[in-house]
CSV table of C-alpha atoms and ligand atoms in Angstrom, one decimal:
chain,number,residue,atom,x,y,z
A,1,UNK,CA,26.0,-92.6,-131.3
A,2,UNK,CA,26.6,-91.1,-134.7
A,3,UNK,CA,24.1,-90.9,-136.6
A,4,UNK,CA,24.7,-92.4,-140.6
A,5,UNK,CA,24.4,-88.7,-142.3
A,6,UNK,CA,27.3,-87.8,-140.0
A,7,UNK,CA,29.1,-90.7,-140.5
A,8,UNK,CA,29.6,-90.2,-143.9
A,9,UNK,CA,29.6,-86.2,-143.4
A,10,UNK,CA,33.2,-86.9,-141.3
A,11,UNK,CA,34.4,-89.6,-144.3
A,12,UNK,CA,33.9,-86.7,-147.1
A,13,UNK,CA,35.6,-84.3,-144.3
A,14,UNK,CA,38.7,-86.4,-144.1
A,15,UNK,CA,39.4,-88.1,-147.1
A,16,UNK,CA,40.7,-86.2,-149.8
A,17,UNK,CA,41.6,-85.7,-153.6
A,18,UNK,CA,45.6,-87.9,-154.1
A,19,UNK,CA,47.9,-85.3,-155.8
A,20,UNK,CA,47.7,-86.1,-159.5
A,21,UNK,CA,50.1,-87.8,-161.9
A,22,UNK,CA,50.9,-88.8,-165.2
A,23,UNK,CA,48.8,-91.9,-165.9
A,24,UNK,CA,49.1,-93.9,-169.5
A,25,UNK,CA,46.1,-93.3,-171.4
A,26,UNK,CA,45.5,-97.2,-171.2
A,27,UNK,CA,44.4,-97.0,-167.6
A,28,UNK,CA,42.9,-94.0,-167.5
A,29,UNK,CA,39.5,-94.3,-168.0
A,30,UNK,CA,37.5,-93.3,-165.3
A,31,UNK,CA,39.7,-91.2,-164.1
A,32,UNK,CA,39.3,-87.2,-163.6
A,33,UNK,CA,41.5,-85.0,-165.5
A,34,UNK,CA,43.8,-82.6,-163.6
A,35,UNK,CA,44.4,-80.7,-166.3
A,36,UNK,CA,42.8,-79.2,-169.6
A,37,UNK,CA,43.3,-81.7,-172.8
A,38,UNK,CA,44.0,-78.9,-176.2
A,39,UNK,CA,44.0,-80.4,-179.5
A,40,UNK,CA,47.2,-80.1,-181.1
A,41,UNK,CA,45.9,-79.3,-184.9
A,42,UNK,CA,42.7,-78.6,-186.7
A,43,UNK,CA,40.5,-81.6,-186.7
A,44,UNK,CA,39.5,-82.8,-189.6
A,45,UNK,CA,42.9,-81.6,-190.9
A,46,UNK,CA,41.6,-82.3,-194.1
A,47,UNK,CA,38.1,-81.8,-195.9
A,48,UNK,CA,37.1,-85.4,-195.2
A,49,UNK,CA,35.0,-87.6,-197.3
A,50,UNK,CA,31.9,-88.6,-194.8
A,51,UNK,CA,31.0,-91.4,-197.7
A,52,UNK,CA,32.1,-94.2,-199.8
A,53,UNK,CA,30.8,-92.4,-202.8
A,54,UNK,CA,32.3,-89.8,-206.1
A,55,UNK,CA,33.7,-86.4,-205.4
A,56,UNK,CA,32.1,-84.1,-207.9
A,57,UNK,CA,31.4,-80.6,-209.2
A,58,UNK,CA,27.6,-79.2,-208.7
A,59,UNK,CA,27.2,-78.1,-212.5
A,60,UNK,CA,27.8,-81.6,-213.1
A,61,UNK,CA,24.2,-82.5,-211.0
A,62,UNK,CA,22.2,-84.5,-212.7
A,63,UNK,CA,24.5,-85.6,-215.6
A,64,UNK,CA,25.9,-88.3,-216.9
A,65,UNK,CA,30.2,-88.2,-215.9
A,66,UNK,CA,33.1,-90.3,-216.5
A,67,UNK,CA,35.1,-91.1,-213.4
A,68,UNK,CA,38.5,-90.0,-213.4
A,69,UNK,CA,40.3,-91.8,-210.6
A,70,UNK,CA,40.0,-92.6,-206.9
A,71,UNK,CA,41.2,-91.5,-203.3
A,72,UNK,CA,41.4,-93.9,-200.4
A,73,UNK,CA,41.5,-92.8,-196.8
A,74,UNK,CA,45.1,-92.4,-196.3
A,75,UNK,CA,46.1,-91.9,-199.3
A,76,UNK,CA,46.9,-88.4,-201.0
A,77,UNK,CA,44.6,-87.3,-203.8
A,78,UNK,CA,46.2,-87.5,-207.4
A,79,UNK,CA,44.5,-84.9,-209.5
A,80,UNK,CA,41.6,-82.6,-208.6
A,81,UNK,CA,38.4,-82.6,-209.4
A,82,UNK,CA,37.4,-80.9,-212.8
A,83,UNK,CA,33.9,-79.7,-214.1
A,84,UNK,CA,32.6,-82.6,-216.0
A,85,UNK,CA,34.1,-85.3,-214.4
A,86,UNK,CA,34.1,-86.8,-210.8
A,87,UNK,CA,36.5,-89.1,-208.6
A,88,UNK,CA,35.6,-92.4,-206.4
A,89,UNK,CA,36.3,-91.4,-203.3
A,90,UNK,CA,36.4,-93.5,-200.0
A,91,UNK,CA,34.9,-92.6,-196.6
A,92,UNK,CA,37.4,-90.8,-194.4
A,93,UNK,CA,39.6,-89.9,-197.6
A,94,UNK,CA,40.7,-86.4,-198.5
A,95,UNK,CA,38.5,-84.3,-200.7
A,96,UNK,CA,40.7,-83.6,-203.5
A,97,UNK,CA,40.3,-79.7,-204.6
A,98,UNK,CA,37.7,-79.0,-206.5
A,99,UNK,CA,35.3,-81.1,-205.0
A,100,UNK,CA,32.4,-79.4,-204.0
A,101,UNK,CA,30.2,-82.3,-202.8
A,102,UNK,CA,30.7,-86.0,-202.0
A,103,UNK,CA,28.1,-87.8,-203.6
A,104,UNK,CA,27.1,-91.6,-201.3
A,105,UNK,CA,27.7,-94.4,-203.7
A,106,UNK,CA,24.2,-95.7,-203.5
A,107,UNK,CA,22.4,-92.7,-204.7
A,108,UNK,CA,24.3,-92.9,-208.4
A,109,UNK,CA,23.9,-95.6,-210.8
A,110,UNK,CA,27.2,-96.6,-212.5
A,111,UNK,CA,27.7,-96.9,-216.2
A,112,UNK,CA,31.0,-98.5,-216.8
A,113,UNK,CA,33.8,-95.9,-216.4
A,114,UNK,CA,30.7,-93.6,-215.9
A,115,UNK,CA,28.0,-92.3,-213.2
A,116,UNK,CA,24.5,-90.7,-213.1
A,117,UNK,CA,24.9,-88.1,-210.1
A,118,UNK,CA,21.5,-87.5,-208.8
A,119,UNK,CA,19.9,-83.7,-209.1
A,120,UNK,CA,19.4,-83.2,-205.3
A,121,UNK,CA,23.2,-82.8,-203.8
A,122,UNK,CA,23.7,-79.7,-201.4
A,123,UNK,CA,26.7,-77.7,-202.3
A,124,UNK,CA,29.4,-79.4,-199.1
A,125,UNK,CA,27.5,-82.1,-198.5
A,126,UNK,CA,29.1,-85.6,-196.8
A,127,UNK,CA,32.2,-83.3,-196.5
A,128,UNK,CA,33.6,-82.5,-193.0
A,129,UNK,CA,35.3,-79.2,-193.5
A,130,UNK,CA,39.2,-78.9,-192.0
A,131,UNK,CA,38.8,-77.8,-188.7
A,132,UNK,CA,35.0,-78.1,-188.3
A,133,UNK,CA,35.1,-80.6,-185.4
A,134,UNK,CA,37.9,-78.8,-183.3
A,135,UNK,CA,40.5,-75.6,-183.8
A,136,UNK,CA,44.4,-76.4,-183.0
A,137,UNK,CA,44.5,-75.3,-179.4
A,138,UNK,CA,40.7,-75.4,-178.4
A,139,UNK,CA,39.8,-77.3,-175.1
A,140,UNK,CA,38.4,-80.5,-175.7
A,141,UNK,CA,37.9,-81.7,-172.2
A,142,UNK,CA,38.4,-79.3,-169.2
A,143,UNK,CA,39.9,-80.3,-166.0
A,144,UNK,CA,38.2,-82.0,-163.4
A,145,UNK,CA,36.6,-84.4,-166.0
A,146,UNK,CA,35.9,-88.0,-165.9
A,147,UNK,CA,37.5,-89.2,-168.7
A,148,UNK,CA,35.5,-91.8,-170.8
A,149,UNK,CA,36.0,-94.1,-173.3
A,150,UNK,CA,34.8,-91.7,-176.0
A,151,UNK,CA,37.3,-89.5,-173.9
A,152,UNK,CA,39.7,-91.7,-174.4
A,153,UNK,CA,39.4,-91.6,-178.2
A,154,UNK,CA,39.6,-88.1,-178.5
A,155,UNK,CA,43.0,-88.1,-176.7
A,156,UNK,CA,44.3,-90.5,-178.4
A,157,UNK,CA,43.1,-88.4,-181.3
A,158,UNK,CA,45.0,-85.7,-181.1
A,159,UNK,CA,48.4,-88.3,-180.0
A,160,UNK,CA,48.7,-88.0,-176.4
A,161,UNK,CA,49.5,-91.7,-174.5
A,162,UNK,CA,49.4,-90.3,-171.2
A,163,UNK,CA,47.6,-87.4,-168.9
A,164,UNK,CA,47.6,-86.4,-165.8
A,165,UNK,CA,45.1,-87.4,-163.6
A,166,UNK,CA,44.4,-87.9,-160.3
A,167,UNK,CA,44.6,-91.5,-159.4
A,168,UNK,CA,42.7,-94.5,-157.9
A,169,UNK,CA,43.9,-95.3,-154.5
A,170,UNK,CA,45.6,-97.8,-153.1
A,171,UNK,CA,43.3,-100.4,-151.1
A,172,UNK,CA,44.6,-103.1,-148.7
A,173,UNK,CA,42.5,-105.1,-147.3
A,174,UNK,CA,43.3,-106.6,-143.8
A,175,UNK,CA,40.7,-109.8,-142.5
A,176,UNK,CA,40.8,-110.2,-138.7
A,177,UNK,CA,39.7,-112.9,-136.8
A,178,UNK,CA,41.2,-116.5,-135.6
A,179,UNK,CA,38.1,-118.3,-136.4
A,180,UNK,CA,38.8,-118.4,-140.1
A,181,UNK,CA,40.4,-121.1,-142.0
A,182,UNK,CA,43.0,-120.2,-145.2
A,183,UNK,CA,42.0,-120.9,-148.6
A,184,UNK,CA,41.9,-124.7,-149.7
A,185,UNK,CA,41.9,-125.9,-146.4
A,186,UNK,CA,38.6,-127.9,-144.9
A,187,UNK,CA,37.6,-125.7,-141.8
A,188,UNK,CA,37.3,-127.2,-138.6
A,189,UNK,CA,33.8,-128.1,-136.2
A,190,UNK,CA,33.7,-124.7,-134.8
A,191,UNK,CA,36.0,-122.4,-137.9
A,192,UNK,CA,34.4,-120.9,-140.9
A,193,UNK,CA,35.6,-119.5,-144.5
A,194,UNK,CA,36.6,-116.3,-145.2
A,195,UNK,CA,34.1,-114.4,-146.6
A,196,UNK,CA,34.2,-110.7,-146.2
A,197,UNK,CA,37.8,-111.0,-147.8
A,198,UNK,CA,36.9,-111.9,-151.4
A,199,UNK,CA,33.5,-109.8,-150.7
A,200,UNK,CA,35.5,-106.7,-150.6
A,201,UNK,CA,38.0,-107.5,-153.4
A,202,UNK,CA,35.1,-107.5,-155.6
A,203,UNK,CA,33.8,-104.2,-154.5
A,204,UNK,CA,37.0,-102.9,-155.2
A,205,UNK,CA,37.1,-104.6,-158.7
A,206,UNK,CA,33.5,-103.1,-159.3
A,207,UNK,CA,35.0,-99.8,-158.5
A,208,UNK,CA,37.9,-100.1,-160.9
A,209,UNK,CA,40.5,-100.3,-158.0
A,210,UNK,CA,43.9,-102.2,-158.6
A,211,UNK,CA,44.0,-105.1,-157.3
A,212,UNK,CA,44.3,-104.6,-153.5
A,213,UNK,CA,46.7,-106.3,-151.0
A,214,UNK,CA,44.6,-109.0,-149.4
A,215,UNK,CA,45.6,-110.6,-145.7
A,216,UNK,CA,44.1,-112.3,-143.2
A,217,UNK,CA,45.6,-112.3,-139.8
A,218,UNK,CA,44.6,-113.7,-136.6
A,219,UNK,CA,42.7,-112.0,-133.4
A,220,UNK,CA,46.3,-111.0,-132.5
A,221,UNK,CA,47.4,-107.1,-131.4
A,222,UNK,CA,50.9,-107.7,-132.8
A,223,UNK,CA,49.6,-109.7,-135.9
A,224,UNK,CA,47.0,-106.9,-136.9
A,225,UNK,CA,50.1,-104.2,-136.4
A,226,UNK,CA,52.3,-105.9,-138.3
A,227,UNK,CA,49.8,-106.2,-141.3
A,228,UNK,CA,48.7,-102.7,-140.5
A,229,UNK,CA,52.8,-101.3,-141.1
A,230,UNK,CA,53.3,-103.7,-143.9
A,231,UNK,CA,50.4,-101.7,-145.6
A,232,UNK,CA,51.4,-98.2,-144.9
A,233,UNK,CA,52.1,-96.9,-147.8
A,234,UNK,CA,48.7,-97.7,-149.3
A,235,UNK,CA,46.4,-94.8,-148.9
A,236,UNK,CA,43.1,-96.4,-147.7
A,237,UNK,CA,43.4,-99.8,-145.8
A,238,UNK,CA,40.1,-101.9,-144.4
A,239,UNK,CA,40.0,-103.8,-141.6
A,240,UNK,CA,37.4,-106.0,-141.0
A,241,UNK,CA,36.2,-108.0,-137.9
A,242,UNK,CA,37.7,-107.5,-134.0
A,243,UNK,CA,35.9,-104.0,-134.5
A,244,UNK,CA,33.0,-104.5,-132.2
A,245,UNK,CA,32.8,-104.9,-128.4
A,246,UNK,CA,34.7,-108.6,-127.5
A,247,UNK,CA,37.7,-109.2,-125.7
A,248,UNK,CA,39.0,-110.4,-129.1
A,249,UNK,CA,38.2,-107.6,-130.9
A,250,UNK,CA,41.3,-105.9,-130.9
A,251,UNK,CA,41.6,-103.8,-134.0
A,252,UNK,CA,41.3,-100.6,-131.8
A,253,UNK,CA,44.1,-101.1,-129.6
A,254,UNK,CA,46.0,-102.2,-133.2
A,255,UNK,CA,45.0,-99.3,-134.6
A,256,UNK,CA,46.0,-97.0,-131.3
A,257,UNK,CA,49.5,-98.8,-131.1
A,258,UNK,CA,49.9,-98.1,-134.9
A,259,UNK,CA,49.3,-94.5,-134.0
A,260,UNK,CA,46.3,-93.7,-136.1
A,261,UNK,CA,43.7,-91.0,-134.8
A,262,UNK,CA,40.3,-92.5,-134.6
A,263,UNK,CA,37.8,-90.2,-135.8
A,264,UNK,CA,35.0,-92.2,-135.2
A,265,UNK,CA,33.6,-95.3,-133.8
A,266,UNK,CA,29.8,-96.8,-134.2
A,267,UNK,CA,27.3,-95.6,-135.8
A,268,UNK,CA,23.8,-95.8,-135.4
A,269,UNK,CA,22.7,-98.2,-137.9
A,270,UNK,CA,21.8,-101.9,-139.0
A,271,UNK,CA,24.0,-103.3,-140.2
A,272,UNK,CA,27.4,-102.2,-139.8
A,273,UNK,CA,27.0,-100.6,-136.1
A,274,UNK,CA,31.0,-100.6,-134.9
A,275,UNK,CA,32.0,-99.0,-138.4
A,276,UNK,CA,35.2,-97.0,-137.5
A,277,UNK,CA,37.1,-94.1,-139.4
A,278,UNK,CA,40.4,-93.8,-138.3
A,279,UNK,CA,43.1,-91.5,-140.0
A,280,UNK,CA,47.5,-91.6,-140.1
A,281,UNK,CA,49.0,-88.4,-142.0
A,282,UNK,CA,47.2,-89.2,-145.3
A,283,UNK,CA,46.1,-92.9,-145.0
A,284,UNK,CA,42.6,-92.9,-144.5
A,285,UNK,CA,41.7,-96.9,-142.6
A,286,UNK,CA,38.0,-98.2,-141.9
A,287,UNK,CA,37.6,-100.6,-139.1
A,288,UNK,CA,34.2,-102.8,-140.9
A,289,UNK,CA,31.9,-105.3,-139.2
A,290,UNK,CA,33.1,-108.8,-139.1
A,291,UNK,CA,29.0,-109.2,-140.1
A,292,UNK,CA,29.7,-109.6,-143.5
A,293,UNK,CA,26.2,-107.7,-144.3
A,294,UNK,CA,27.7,-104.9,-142.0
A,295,UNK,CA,30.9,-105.1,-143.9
A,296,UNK,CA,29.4,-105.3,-147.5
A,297,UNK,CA,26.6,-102.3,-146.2
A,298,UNK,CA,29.7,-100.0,-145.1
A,299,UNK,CA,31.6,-100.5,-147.5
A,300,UNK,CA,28.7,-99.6,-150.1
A,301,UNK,CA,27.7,-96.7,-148.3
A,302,UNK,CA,31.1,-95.1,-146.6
A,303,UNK,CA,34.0,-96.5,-148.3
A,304,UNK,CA,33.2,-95.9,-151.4
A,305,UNK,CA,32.7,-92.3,-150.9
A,306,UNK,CA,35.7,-91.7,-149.7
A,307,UNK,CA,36.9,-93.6,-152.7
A,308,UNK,CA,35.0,-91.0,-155.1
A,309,UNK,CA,36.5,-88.3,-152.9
A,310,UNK,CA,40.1,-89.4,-153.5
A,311,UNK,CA,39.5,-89.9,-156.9
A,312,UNK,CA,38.4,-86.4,-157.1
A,313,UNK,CA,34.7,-86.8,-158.3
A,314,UNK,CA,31.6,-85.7,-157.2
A,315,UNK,CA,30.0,-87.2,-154.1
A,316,UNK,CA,26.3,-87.0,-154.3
A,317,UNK,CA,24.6,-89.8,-153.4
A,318,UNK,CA,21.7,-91.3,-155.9
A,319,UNK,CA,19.5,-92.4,-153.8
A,320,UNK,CA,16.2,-93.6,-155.7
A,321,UNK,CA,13.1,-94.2,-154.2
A,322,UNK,CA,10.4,-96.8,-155.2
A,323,UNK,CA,7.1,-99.1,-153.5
A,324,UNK,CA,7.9,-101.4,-151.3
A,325,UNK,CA,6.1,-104.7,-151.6
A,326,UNK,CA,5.6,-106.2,-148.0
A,327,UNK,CA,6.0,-104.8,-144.9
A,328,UNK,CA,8.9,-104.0,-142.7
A,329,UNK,CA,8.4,-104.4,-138.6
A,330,UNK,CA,11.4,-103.1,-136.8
A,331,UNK,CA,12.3,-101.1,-133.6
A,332,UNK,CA,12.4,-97.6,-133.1
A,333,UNK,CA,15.8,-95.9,-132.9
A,334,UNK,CA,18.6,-97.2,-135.4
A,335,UNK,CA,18.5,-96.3,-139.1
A,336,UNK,CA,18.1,-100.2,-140.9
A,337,UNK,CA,19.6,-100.6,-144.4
A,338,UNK,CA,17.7,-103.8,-145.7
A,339,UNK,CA,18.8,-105.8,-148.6
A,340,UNK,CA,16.4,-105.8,-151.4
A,341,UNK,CA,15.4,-106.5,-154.9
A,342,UNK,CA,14.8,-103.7,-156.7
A,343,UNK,CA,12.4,-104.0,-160.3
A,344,UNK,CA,11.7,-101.1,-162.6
A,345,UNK,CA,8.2,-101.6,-163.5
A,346,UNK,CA,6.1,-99.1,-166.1
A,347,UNK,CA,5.6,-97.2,-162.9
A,348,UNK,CA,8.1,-97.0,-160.8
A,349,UNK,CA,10.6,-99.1,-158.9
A,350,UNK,CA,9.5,-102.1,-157.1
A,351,UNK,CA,11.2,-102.9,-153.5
A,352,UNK,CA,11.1,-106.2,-152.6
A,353,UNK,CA,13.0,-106.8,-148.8
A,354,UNK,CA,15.4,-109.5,-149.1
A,355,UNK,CA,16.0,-109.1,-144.6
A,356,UNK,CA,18.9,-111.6,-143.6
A,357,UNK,CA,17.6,-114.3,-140.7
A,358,UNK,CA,20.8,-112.4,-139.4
A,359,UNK,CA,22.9,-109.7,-140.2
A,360,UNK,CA,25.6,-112.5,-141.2
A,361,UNK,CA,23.2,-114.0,-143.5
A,362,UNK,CA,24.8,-113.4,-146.9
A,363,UNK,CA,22.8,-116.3,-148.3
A,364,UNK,CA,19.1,-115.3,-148.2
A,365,UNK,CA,20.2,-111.6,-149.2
A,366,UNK,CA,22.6,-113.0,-152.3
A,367,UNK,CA,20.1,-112.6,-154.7
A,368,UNK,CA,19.4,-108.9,-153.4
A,369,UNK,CA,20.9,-105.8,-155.6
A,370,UNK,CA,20.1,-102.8,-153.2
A,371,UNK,CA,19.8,-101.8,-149.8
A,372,UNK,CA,16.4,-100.2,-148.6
A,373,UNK,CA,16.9,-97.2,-146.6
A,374,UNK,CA,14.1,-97.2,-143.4
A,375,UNK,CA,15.0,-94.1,-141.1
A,376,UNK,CA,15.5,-94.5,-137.0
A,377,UNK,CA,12.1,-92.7,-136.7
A,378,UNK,CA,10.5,-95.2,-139.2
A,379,UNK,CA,10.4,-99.2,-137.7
A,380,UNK,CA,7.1,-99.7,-139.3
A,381,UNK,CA,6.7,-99.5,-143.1
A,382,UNK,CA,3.5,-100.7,-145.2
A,383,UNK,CA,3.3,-102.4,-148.6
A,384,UNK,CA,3.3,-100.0,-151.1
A,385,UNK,CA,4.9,-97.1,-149.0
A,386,UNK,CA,7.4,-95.3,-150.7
A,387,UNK,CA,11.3,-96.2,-149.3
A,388,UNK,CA,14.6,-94.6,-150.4
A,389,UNK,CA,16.8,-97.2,-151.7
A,390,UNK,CA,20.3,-97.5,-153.3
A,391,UNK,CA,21.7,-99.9,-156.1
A,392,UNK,CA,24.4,-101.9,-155.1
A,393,UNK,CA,26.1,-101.9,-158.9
A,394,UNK,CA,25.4,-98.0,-159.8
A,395,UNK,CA,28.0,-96.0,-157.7
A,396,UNK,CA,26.3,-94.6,-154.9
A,397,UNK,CA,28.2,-91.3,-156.1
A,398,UNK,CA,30.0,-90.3,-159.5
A,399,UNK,CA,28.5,-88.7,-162.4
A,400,UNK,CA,30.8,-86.2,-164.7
A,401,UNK,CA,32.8,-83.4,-162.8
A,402,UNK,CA,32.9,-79.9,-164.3
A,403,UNK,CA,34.5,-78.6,-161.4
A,404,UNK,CA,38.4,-78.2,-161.7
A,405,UNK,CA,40.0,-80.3,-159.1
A,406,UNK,CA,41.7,-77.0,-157.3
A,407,UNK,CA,38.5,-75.7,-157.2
A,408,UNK,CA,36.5,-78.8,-155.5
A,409,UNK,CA,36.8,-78.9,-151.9
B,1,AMP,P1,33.6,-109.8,-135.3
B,1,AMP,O1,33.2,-108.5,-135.9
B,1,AMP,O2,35.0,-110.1,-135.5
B,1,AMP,O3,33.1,-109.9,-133.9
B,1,AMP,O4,32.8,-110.8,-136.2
B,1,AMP,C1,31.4,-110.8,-136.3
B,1,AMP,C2,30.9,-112.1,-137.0
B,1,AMP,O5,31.3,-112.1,-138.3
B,1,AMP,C3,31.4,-113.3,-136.4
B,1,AMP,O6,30.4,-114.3,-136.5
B,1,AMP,C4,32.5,-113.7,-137.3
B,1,AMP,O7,32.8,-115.1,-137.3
B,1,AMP,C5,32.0,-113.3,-138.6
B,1,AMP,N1,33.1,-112.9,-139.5
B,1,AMP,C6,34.2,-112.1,-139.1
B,1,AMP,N2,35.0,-112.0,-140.1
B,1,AMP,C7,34.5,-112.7,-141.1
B,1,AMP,C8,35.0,-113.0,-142.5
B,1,AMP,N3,36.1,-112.5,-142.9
B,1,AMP,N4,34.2,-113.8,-143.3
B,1,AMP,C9,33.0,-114.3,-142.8
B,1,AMP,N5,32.6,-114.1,-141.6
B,1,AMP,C10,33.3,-113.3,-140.7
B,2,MG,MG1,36.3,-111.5,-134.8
């Protein structure tokens, strides 16, 4: 069986970067550039005012000096500045010339029409220079960035509402199995609730996906290929349930009749052991556990790299590692991935297992926010032993890209 490492080894192989596109600036946080981002003037275009305060002159240090006028931010200066006198001038205004220092308001006491400027101003001080921040044409994010929100504002700085970027995918999200009752609806002696479904839609939502295609069909070959064809234009789809070993589970036949390759199937781990990867032209499709701990652990850990890889960013995983509290008594063989609660203490992280009674017990491990990583070779670990462990909220991968996305393979 496959071990995890080469499990997710074969999802970085296969998925792959979407072409990029013009995205509006609006949604495009996130996102990694395709392409360089110049500014399109000097910036400050303008000696800009740093200060609600009086442009003066620096003979005038010191003195006593009527004020002449004023210049609000916007709004084009009247007269300049002339030895002997000074102007109120607001922060993010233009320095009218003449000015040789903008003086903050609270550091001069006013007189009437008049002001005491203090003796200690530099010569250019709370004035931004034109062009000090950026040069028309400089590069002001490369490619192969992840724009932020401070990003963002720099854009939309120098007037661009869209860029080209290379997208967030497309998820749809396909539940399997007959057992489970719709929405609203009071399930039966022996049905249950859907719970993997809204599971995953808020791992995509925590991922900044669009809001993926939801359906649940039936334990059904024909049911699960018609779902699978109405999503094939989306390029990732997860399946989840009928993966495993029962007559019912009959999401690899779907998939075979669909005419997706299967890449893999299982992996040697706990939760999540049938995991399959499965590929048609570009679509990348999971196959997760019905288990929803197996479903919520692979998508954590596989999914969401391959998300990262068709966004285009970095996929390194941060794994942390911290002191487990109690101890952990399993077999040899599998690699586990236990829910845990993870503490920063003054020193160091603090692991506390949150185990399921079962791998379909979501309601012991609700209050858990990582997964504790114990190796195959490892079924015994000690209080206070030091385990590998990954957030569930901080991306398992990301960080900022300096590579250009042509480059990044
Ligand atoms: P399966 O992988 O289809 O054999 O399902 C494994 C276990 O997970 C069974 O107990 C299912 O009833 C349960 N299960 C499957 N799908 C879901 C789901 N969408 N929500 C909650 N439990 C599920
Ligand atoms: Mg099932």
């Amino acid at each position: 069986m496959l071990s995890p490492e080469s499990a997710l080894a074969e999802v970085l192989r296969v998925a792959q970067p979407l072409a990029p596109r013009r995205v509006p600036l609006r949604e495009a946080a996130g996102l990694v550039l395709a392409e360089a981002v110049r500014a399109d003037r000097d910036y400050p275009p303008f000696p800009r005012a740093m200060m609600d305060g009086y442009a003066v002159r620096l003979a005038d240090r010191g003195r006593r000096v009527p004020v002449c006028g004023e210049v609000a931010a916007g709004q084009p200066w009247q007269q300049p500045v002339a030895d002997g006198e000074c102007l109120e001038i607001m922060t993010g205004a233009c320095c009218p010339p003449g000015t040789e220092a903008v003086v903050q308001k609270e550091h001069v006491r006013r007189e009437g029409d008049e002001v005491r400027l203090p003796e200690e101003t530099a010569p250019g001080e709370h004035i931004a220079p034109p062009g000090s921040e950026c040069r028309a044409g400089d590069e002001i994010l490369p490619a192969g960035s992840v724009l932020s929100p401070l990003g963002v504002a720099a854009i939309a700085s120098i007037g661009l509402d869209e860029v080209r970027a290379i997208p967030r995918p497309w998820l749809a999200i396909i539940v399997t199995g007959s057992e489970l009752t719709p929405p609203g609806i009071v399930p039966g002696a022996v049905e249950i609730r859907d719970s993997n479904g809204p599971m995953l839609v808020a791992m995509a939502a925590e991922l900044g996906l669009p809001t993926p295609r939801h359906v649940t069909v039936g334990d059904r070959v024909e049911t699960i290929l018609d779902a699978l064809r109405a999503a094939a234009s989306f390029d990732l789809v997860c399946l989840t349930g009928g993966v495993s070993v029962g007559t019912y589970d009959l999401v690899p036949e779907a998939l075979r009749q669909y005419g997706a390759e299967t890449l893999f199937h299982k992996v040697a781990q706990k939760p999540g052991k049938p995991l399959l990867l499965a590929r048609n032209g570009s679509q990348i499709l999971f196959g997760l556990s019905g288990n929803p701990l197996g479903c919520h652990w692979c998508f954590h850990r596989y999914v969401s790299a391959a998300i990262a890889r068709m966004e285009g960013k970095p996929v390194t995983a941060a794994v942390l590692s911290g002191r487990i509290t109690q101890p952990l008594h399993g077999k040899p063989g599998r690699a586990r991935f236990v829910p845990g609660l993870a503490r920063w203490q003054p020193d160091g992280w603090q692991l506390q297992p949150q185990p399921g009674v079962t791998s379909a017990d979501i309601f012991r491990t609700a209050k858990a926010n990582c997964y504790l990583h114990i190796p195959g070779n490892r079924p015994v670990v000690e209080a206070g032993e030091t385990v590998e462990f990954s957030l569930f909220t901080a991306p398992c991968w990301g960080g900022s890209c300096t590579a250009a996305p042509a480059e990044r393979e």
